[in-house]
Amino acid sequence: MKIKIKTIVFFIVLLLALYQDFPLVNVFGEIARSPIIFLTIPMLIYILMHQKLILSKYMRYFIYYILYVFIVTIIFIPIVYYLNGSFLVIKENIVLKAVKLFVYPFSILIFYQFVYILFSSGRNSFDYFFNALFSLQVLLAVYLFFEVIFLKKETIFASFLHSDNIKYYRVRLLTLEESWIGTVLTIFIFIPVFLANYLEKPKKIKQKIYVLSTFIFLYYTFFSESKGYLLLIVVSVLPMTIQYMYSHNKLRNVLFIGSPLFIPIAIFVVIILQKNIDEQLHTSITFGTRLTSYLASLKVFITHPFGVGWSGFIYYYPEAIRDVINTSWVSTLNLHEIKGYLTTTKALSTKTDFFDNLMYGGLGFIVFFYNFFVKRYFFFSKFRDTNLFFIKVPLLFCILAGLIYVTFYIKYEVWFLMAFLDVLQSQINNRISKENENTYSS
C-alpha cells in the first residue's frame, strides 16, 4: 500500500507540474496558470511537519538569491518613487507588482523543497518515481499522438484542459504554447531511460522505455514548429547524442550503420529551422520581441550591474525598451508586441528566465546561475558513466532554453528535475565517499 501511495503522489505532483494552462488562470491571474500554486500551502505544511528540514547546498543558493533580490527590491522602491514621483509606473503600483513577482520564486522554493524531501524520505524513492514517470510517459505519448491527429483540424482536442477555446494549430500538450514543450519532453524522454539503467530494471521494461522515448522524440520533432526547440536539438542534443553513441562500444557500430538515417534527420531539422527563420525573421513578432527584450535587459544590467529588483524592473525595463526601439538595430523587425510593453505591465518580461533575472539580480544572479545550474552540468560531466548522458541532455536543454527562449516562473517540471538531480548528486557523492573509505581501509 505504501508503495502505491508514494507512486501516486509522485504521479500527481509531476502531472500537475507539467500542466501549465490551468483554466483558473482566468480567475486568479497568471500565477494560477499552473495548479501547483494551489498546493503551495499544503506542501509548506508538509515541509514544516517533517521532523528534520533538509537544506541542500543548492537550496541554500536559491534562498540566498531570493534574499538578495528582496534586499535590492527594497532599495529600489524609494529610488523609483523619487525618479517617477509616484509609486505608479504604467498604471501599476511597484510595491504590489514586486509582491506579485516575489510569489513566483517563493512558491518555487516551497515546491523544490517538497520534492527534495519526497525523494529523500525512503530508500526506494527512485523506484516509486520511476513507476510514476513511466505511467506518465505512456499518458504523454497517447496524448501527443491524438493531439497531432487533431492538429490541423478545426476541432480542438481536449479544449476543457486549456484556459481558452481558441484553436491552436501547433503542438502544445498541457502547456500554453509550443515553446514551453521542449523542457517537458526532454525530461520525459531521457530521465526514464536513465532510471531504467540506474535502477537496473528488467530487460523488457527497458525495451518499453526505449521504444516510448524514441517514439515521443521522433514524433514530436517531426511535427514541431518551435524554433527554439529545433535550434537546441541541432546545437546541443544532436551533437551530444552522436558523441554518446561514438563513446559507447555497442552503439558505435549502430552509429556508423545508421548514419544514412541520422544524417537526413539532421539535415531535415536544419532545413526546417532555417526555413522558419528565413520566412519569419522580419515578419514574426517573436524575433522582434525577443531581440529587443534581450538588448533592453543587457542595457539595464550594464547601467545597474547589481540588479534593480522586482520593483525597479517595472520602471527601468520599459525605459530600456524605448531606447532600443529608437535605434536602427531592430528597426526592420516586427516590434508590434514589444511596443505594447510600454503601455501595460501585463506580460512584461523578456520571455527568458536568464534575461529577466539578469535585471532582477544583476551580478548576484550570475553567481546564482553558475552555482545552481551550470555547476550541476560540470559535476555530471566529470564522470565516465555513459548512462549520465541521459541526465546531461535534459539538464543542458533546460539551461539553454532558460537562456534563449523560455521563463521558469511556472515551469515546475524544470524545478522538479533540479530537485531530483540534487538528490541524485548526493547519492553519487555518498557512493564515492564509501568507495574511498573502503579503499583507504583496505
mmCIF file of N, CA, C and O in Angstrom, residues 13-14 17 20 36 58-59 62 65-66 104-105 107-116 119 183 187 353 357 365 368-369 372-373 376 398 407-422:
data_model
loop_
_atom_site.group_PDB
_atom_site.id
_atom_site.type_symbol
_atom_site.label_atom_id
_atom_site.label_comp_id
_atom_site.label_asym_id
_atom_site.label_seq_id
_atom_site.Cartn_x
_atom_site.Cartn_y
_atom_site.Cartn_z
ATOM 1 N N VAL A 13 2.034 14.896 -8.482
ATOM 2 C CA VAL A 13 2.880 16.089 -8.401
ATOM 3 C C VAL A 13 3.522 16.388 -9.753
ATOM 4 O O VAL A 13 3.546 17.537 -10.217
ATOM 5 N N LEU A 14 4.013 15.350 -10.415
ATOM 6 C CA LEU A 14 4.675 15.546 -11.707
ATOM 7 C C LEU A 14 3.669 15.931 -12.790
ATOM 8 O O LEU A 14 3.961 16.772 -13.651
ATOM 9 N N ALA A 17 2.819 19.438 -12.335
ATOM 10 C CA ALA A 17 3.971 20.283 -12.659
ATOM 11 C C ALA A 17 4.049 20.571 -14.155
ATOM 12 O O ALA A 17 4.446 21.666 -14.564
ATOM 13 N N GLN A 20 0.401 23.330 -17.550
ATOM 14 C CA GLN A 20 0.746 24.757 -17.497
ATOM 15 C C GLN A 20 -0.226 25.650 -18.270
ATOM 16 O O GLN A 20 0.158 26.704 -18.789
ATOM 17 N N ILE A 36 -0.027 24.020 -9.445
ATOM 18 C CA ILE A 36 0.896 23.830 -8.325
ATOM 19 C C ILE A 36 0.734 24.934 -7.283
ATOM 20 O O ILE A 36 0.879 24.699 -6.082
ATOM 21 N N TYR A 58 22.251 23.479 -2.903
ATOM 22 C CA TYR A 58 21.533 24.167 -3.984
ATOM 23 C C TYR A 58 20.322 24.921 -3.445
ATOM 24 O O TYR A 58 19.983 26.002 -3.937
ATOM 25 N N MET A 59 19.690 24.340 -2.446
ATOM 26 C CA MET A 59 18.562 25.010 -1.801
ATOM 27 C C MET A 59 19.047 26.295 -1.127
ATOM 28 O O MET A 59 18.367 27.339 -1.182
ATOM 29 N N PHE A 62 19.551 29.028 -3.632
ATOM 30 C CA PHE A 62 18.258 29.580 -4.015
ATOM 31 C C PHE A 62 17.760 30.581 -2.973
ATOM 32 O O PHE A 62 17.310 31.688 -3.300
ATOM 33 N N TYR A 65 19.785 33.768 -3.021
ATOM 34 C CA TYR A 65 19.470 34.617 -4.178
ATOM 35 C C TYR A 65 18.149 35.357 -3.981
ATOM 36 O O TYR A 65 18.058 36.553 -4.287
ATOM 37 N N ILE A 66 17.139 34.671 -3.477
ATOM 38 C CA ILE A 66 15.849 35.324 -3.232
ATOM 39 C C ILE A 66 16.005 36.458 -2.218
ATOM 40 O O ILE A 66 15.442 37.547 -2.394
ATOM 41 N N TYR A 104 6.265 34.114 -7.161
ATOM 42 C CA TYR A 104 6.767 33.062 -8.062
ATOM 43 C C TYR A 104 7.967 32.317 -7.475
ATOM 44 O O TYR A 104 7.910 31.085 -7.320
ATOM 45 N N PRO A 105 9.072 32.991 -7.138
ATOM 46 C CA PRO A 105 10.216 32.256 -6.570
ATOM 47 C C PRO A 105 9.907 31.635 -5.212
ATOM 48 O O PRO A 105 10.467 30.587 -4.868
ATOM 49 N N SER A 107 6.994 30.306 -4.248
ATOM 50 C CA SER A 107 6.268 29.051 -4.492
ATOM 51 C C SER A 107 7.207 27.998 -5.075
ATOM 52 O O SER A 107 7.090 26.802 -4.761
ATOM 53 N N ILE A 108 8.153 28.435 -5.917
ATOM 54 C CA ILE A 108 9.147 27.506 -6.473
ATOM 55 C C ILE A 108 10.016 26.948 -5.358
ATOM 56 O O ILE A 108 10.335 25.749 -5.342
ATOM 57 N N LEU A 109 10.400 27.801 -4.426
ATOM 58 C CA LEU A 109 11.223 27.387 -3.286
ATOM 59 C C LEU A 109 10.521 26.288 -2.480
ATOM 60 O O LEU A 109 11.129 25.269 -2.124
ATOM 61 N N ILE A 110 9.238 26.487 -2.211
ATOM 62 C CA ILE A 110 8.457 25.503 -1.462
ATOM 63 C C ILE A 110 8.337 24.213 -2.250
ATOM 64 O O ILE A 110 8.515 23.110 -1.704
ATOM 65 N N PHE A 111 8.050 24.330 -3.540
ATOM 66 C CA PHE A 111 7.912 23.148 -4.394
ATOM 67 C C PHE A 111 9.212 22.359 -4.454
ATOM 68 O O PHE A 111 9.214 21.126 -4.333
ATOM 69 N N TYR A 112 10.322 23.054 -4.640
ATOM 70 C CA TYR A 112 11.636 22.412 -4.719
ATOM 71 C C TYR A 112 11.928 21.635 -3.438
ATOM 72 O O TYR A 112 12.346 20.468 -3.477
ATOM 73 N N GLN A 113 11.694 22.287 -2.283
ATOM 74 C CA GLN A 113 11.973 21.644 -1.006
ATOM 75 C C GLN A 113 11.053 20.451 -0.781
ATOM 76 O O GLN A 113 11.479 19.414 -0.251
ATOM 77 N N PHE A 114 9.791 20.577 -1.188
ATOM 78 C CA PHE A 114 8.837 19.479 -1.046
ATOM 79 C C PHE A 114 9.288 18.264 -1.851
ATOM 80 O O PHE A 114 9.293 17.131 -1.343
ATOM 81 N N VAL A 115 9.662 18.488 -3.093
ATOM 82 C CA VAL A 115 10.107 17.382 -3.955
ATOM 83 C C VAL A 115 11.391 16.781 -3.416
ATOM 84 O O VAL A 115 11.568 15.551 -3.414
ATOM 85 N N TYR A 116 12.294 17.629 -2.924
ATOM 86 C CA TYR A 116 13.559 17.141 -2.381
ATOM 87 C C TYR A 116 13.306 16.220 -1.183
ATOM 88 O O TYR A 116 13.914 15.146 -1.067
ATOM 89 N N PHE A 119 11.872 12.872 -2.274
ATOM 90 C CA PHE A 119 12.901 11.960 -2.769
ATOM 91 C C PHE A 119 13.786 11.438 -1.628
ATOM 92 O O PHE A 119 14.261 10.298 -1.682
ATOM 93 N N THR A 183 11.274 21.609 -22.702
ATOM 94 C CA THR A 183 11.768 21.193 -21.389
ATOM 95 C C THR A 183 10.963 20.018 -20.841
ATOM 96 O O THR A 183 11.510 19.134 -20.181
ATOM 97 N N ILE A 187 12.737 15.998 -20.583
ATOM 98 C CA ILE A 187 12.740 15.339 -19.264
ATOM 99 C C ILE A 187 12.058 13.977 -19.359
ATOM 100 O O ILE A 187 12.574 12.971 -18.850
ATOM 101 N N ASP A 353 14.136 33.246 -18.814
ATOM 102 C CA ASP A 353 14.427 33.262 -17.382
ATOM 103 C C ASP A 353 15.740 33.984 -17.091
ATOM 104 O O ASP A 353 15.853 34.723 -16.112
ATOM 105 N N ASN A 357 15.977 37.601 -14.895
ATOM 106 C CA ASN A 357 16.703 37.613 -13.628
ATOM 107 C C ASN A 357 17.986 38.428 -13.693
ATOM 108 O O ASN A 357 18.492 38.877 -12.655
ATOM 109 N N PHE A 365 22.651 37.410 -9.643
ATOM 110 C CA PHE A 365 22.008 36.322 -10.391
ATOM 111 C C PHE A 365 23.040 35.499 -11.152
ATOM 112 O O PHE A 365 22.923 34.268 -11.225
ATOM 113 N N PHE A 368 24.443 33.081 -8.853
ATOM 114 C CA PHE A 368 23.445 32.048 -8.577
ATOM 115 C C PHE A 368 23.297 31.113 -9.767
ATOM 116 O O PHE A 368 23.258 29.885 -9.602
ATOM 117 N N PHE A 369 23.201 31.652 -10.968
ATOM 118 C CA PHE A 369 23.007 30.853 -12.184
ATOM 119 C C PHE A 369 24.148 29.853 -12.360
ATOM 120 O O PHE A 369 23.915 28.679 -12.686
ATOM 121 N N PHE A 372 23.928 27.247 -9.304
ATOM 122 C CA PHE A 372 22.710 26.436 -9.233
ATOM 123 C C PHE A 372 22.510 25.572 -10.472
ATOM 124 O O PHE A 372 22.062 24.427 -10.362
ATOM 125 N N PHE A 373 22.849 26.097 -11.642
ATOM 126 C CA PHE A 373 22.607 25.370 -12.884
ATOM 127 C C PHE A 373 23.874 24.811 -13.522
ATOM 128 O O PHE A 373 23.992 23.603 -13.749
ATOM 129 N N ARG A 376 26.071 22.037 -11.819
ATOM 130 C CA ARG A 376 25.470 20.692 -11.873
ATOM 131 C C ARG A 376 25.932 19.963 -13.131
ATOM 132 O O ARG A 376 26.277 18.773 -13.095
ATOM 133 N N CYS A 398 17.465 22.414 -20.577
ATOM 134 C CA CYS A 398 16.765 23.364 -19.700
ATOM 135 C C CYS A 398 17.588 24.627 -19.483
ATOM 136 O O CYS A 398 17.046 25.741 -19.496
ATOM 137 N N THR A 407 10.796 31.162 -19.855
ATOM 138 C CA THR A 407 10.929 31.522 -18.443
ATOM 139 C C THR A 407 10.574 30.312 -17.580
ATOM 140 O O THR A 407 9.870 29.409 -18.031
ATOM 141 N N PHE A 408 11.050 30.314 -16.339
ATOM 142 C CA PHE A 408 10.823 29.183 -15.436
ATOM 143 C C PHE A 408 9.809 29.492 -14.339
ATOM 144 O O PHE A 408 9.683 28.734 -13.382
ATOM 145 N N TYR A 409 9.069 30.606 -14.447
ATOM 146 C CA TYR A 409 8.189 31.030 -13.366
ATOM 147 C C TYR A 409 7.165 29.957 -12.994
ATOM 148 O O TYR A 409 6.891 29.741 -11.810
ATOM 149 N N ILE A 410 6.569 29.314 -13.998
ATOM 150 C CA ILE A 410 5.610 28.240 -13.706
ATOM 151 C C ILE A 410 6.042 26.931 -14.371
ATOM 152 O O ILE A 410 5.236 26.017 -14.513
ATOM 153 N N LYS A 411 7.311 26.855 -14.753
ATOM 154 C CA LYS A 411 7.829 25.628 -15.357
ATOM 155 C C LYS A 411 8.316 24.696 -14.249
ATOM 156 O O LYS A 411 9.518 24.453 -14.082
ATOM 157 N N TYR A 412 7.361 24.164 -13.524
ATOM 158 C CA TYR A 412 7.697 23.375 -12.336
ATOM 159 C C TYR A 412 8.376 22.050 -12.676
ATOM 160 O O TYR A 412 9.034 21.456 -11.818
ATOM 161 N N GLU A 413 8.219 21.589 -13.923
ATOM 162 C CA GLU A 413 8.923 20.359 -14.280
ATOM 163 C C GLU A 413 10.433 20.584 -14.266
ATOM 164 O O GLU A 413 11.206 19.657 -13.975
ATOM 165 N N VAL A 414 10.862 21.816 -14.558
ATOM 166 C CA VAL A 414 12.289 22.144 -14.508
ATOM 167 C C VAL A 414 12.794 22.082 -13.071
ATOM 168 O O VAL A 414 13.848 21.513 -12.781
ATOM 169 N N TRP A 415 12.013 22.651 -12.146
ATOM 170 C CA TRP A 415 12.411 22.653 -10.734
ATOM 171 C C TRP A 415 12.308 21.243 -10.144
ATOM 172 O O TRP A 415 13.092 20.893 -9.244
ATOM 173 N N PHE A 416 11.373 20.446 -10.642
ATOM 174 C CA PHE A 416 11.294 19.036 -10.240
ATOM 175 C C PHE A 416 12.580 18.320 -10.657
ATOM 176 O O PHE A 416 13.163 17.559 -9.872
ATOM 177 N N LEU A 417 13.013 18.565 -11.899
ATOM 178 C CA LEU A 417 14.254 17.971 -12.386
ATOM 179 C C LEU A 417 15.433 18.379 -11.518
ATOM 180 O O LEU A 417 16.275 17.548 -11.159
ATOM 181 N N MET A 418 15.506 19.662 -11.149
ATOM 182 C CA MET A 418 16.627 20.145 -10.348
ATOM 183 C C MET A 418 16.639 19.506 -8.958
ATOM 184 O O MET A 418 17.709 19.189 -8.423
ATOM 185 N N ALA A 419 15.463 19.325 -8.368
ATOM 186 C CA ALA A 419 15.392 18.673 -7.058
ATOM 187 C C ALA A 419 15.823 17.209 -7.163
ATOM 188 O O ALA A 419 16.533 16.685 -6.295
ATOM 189 N N PHE A 420 15.393 16.547 -8.235
ATOM 190 C CA PHE A 420 15.786 15.160 -8.477
ATOM 191 C C PHE A 420 17.296 15.046 -8.643
ATOM 192 O O PHE A 420 17.939 14.156 -8.058
ATOM 193 N N LEU A 421 17.881 15.938 -9.434
ATOM 194 C CA LEU A 421 19.331 15.916 -9.648
ATOM 195 C C LEU A 421 20.087 16.238 -8.367
ATOM 196 O O LEU A 421 21.193 15.749 -8.151
ATOM 197 N N ASP A 422 19.487 17.053 -7.523
ATOM 198 C CA ASP A 422 20.084 17.379 -6.226
ATOM 199 C C ASP A 422 20.263 16.108 -5.398
ATOM 200 O O ASP A 422 21.347 15.844 -4.836
#
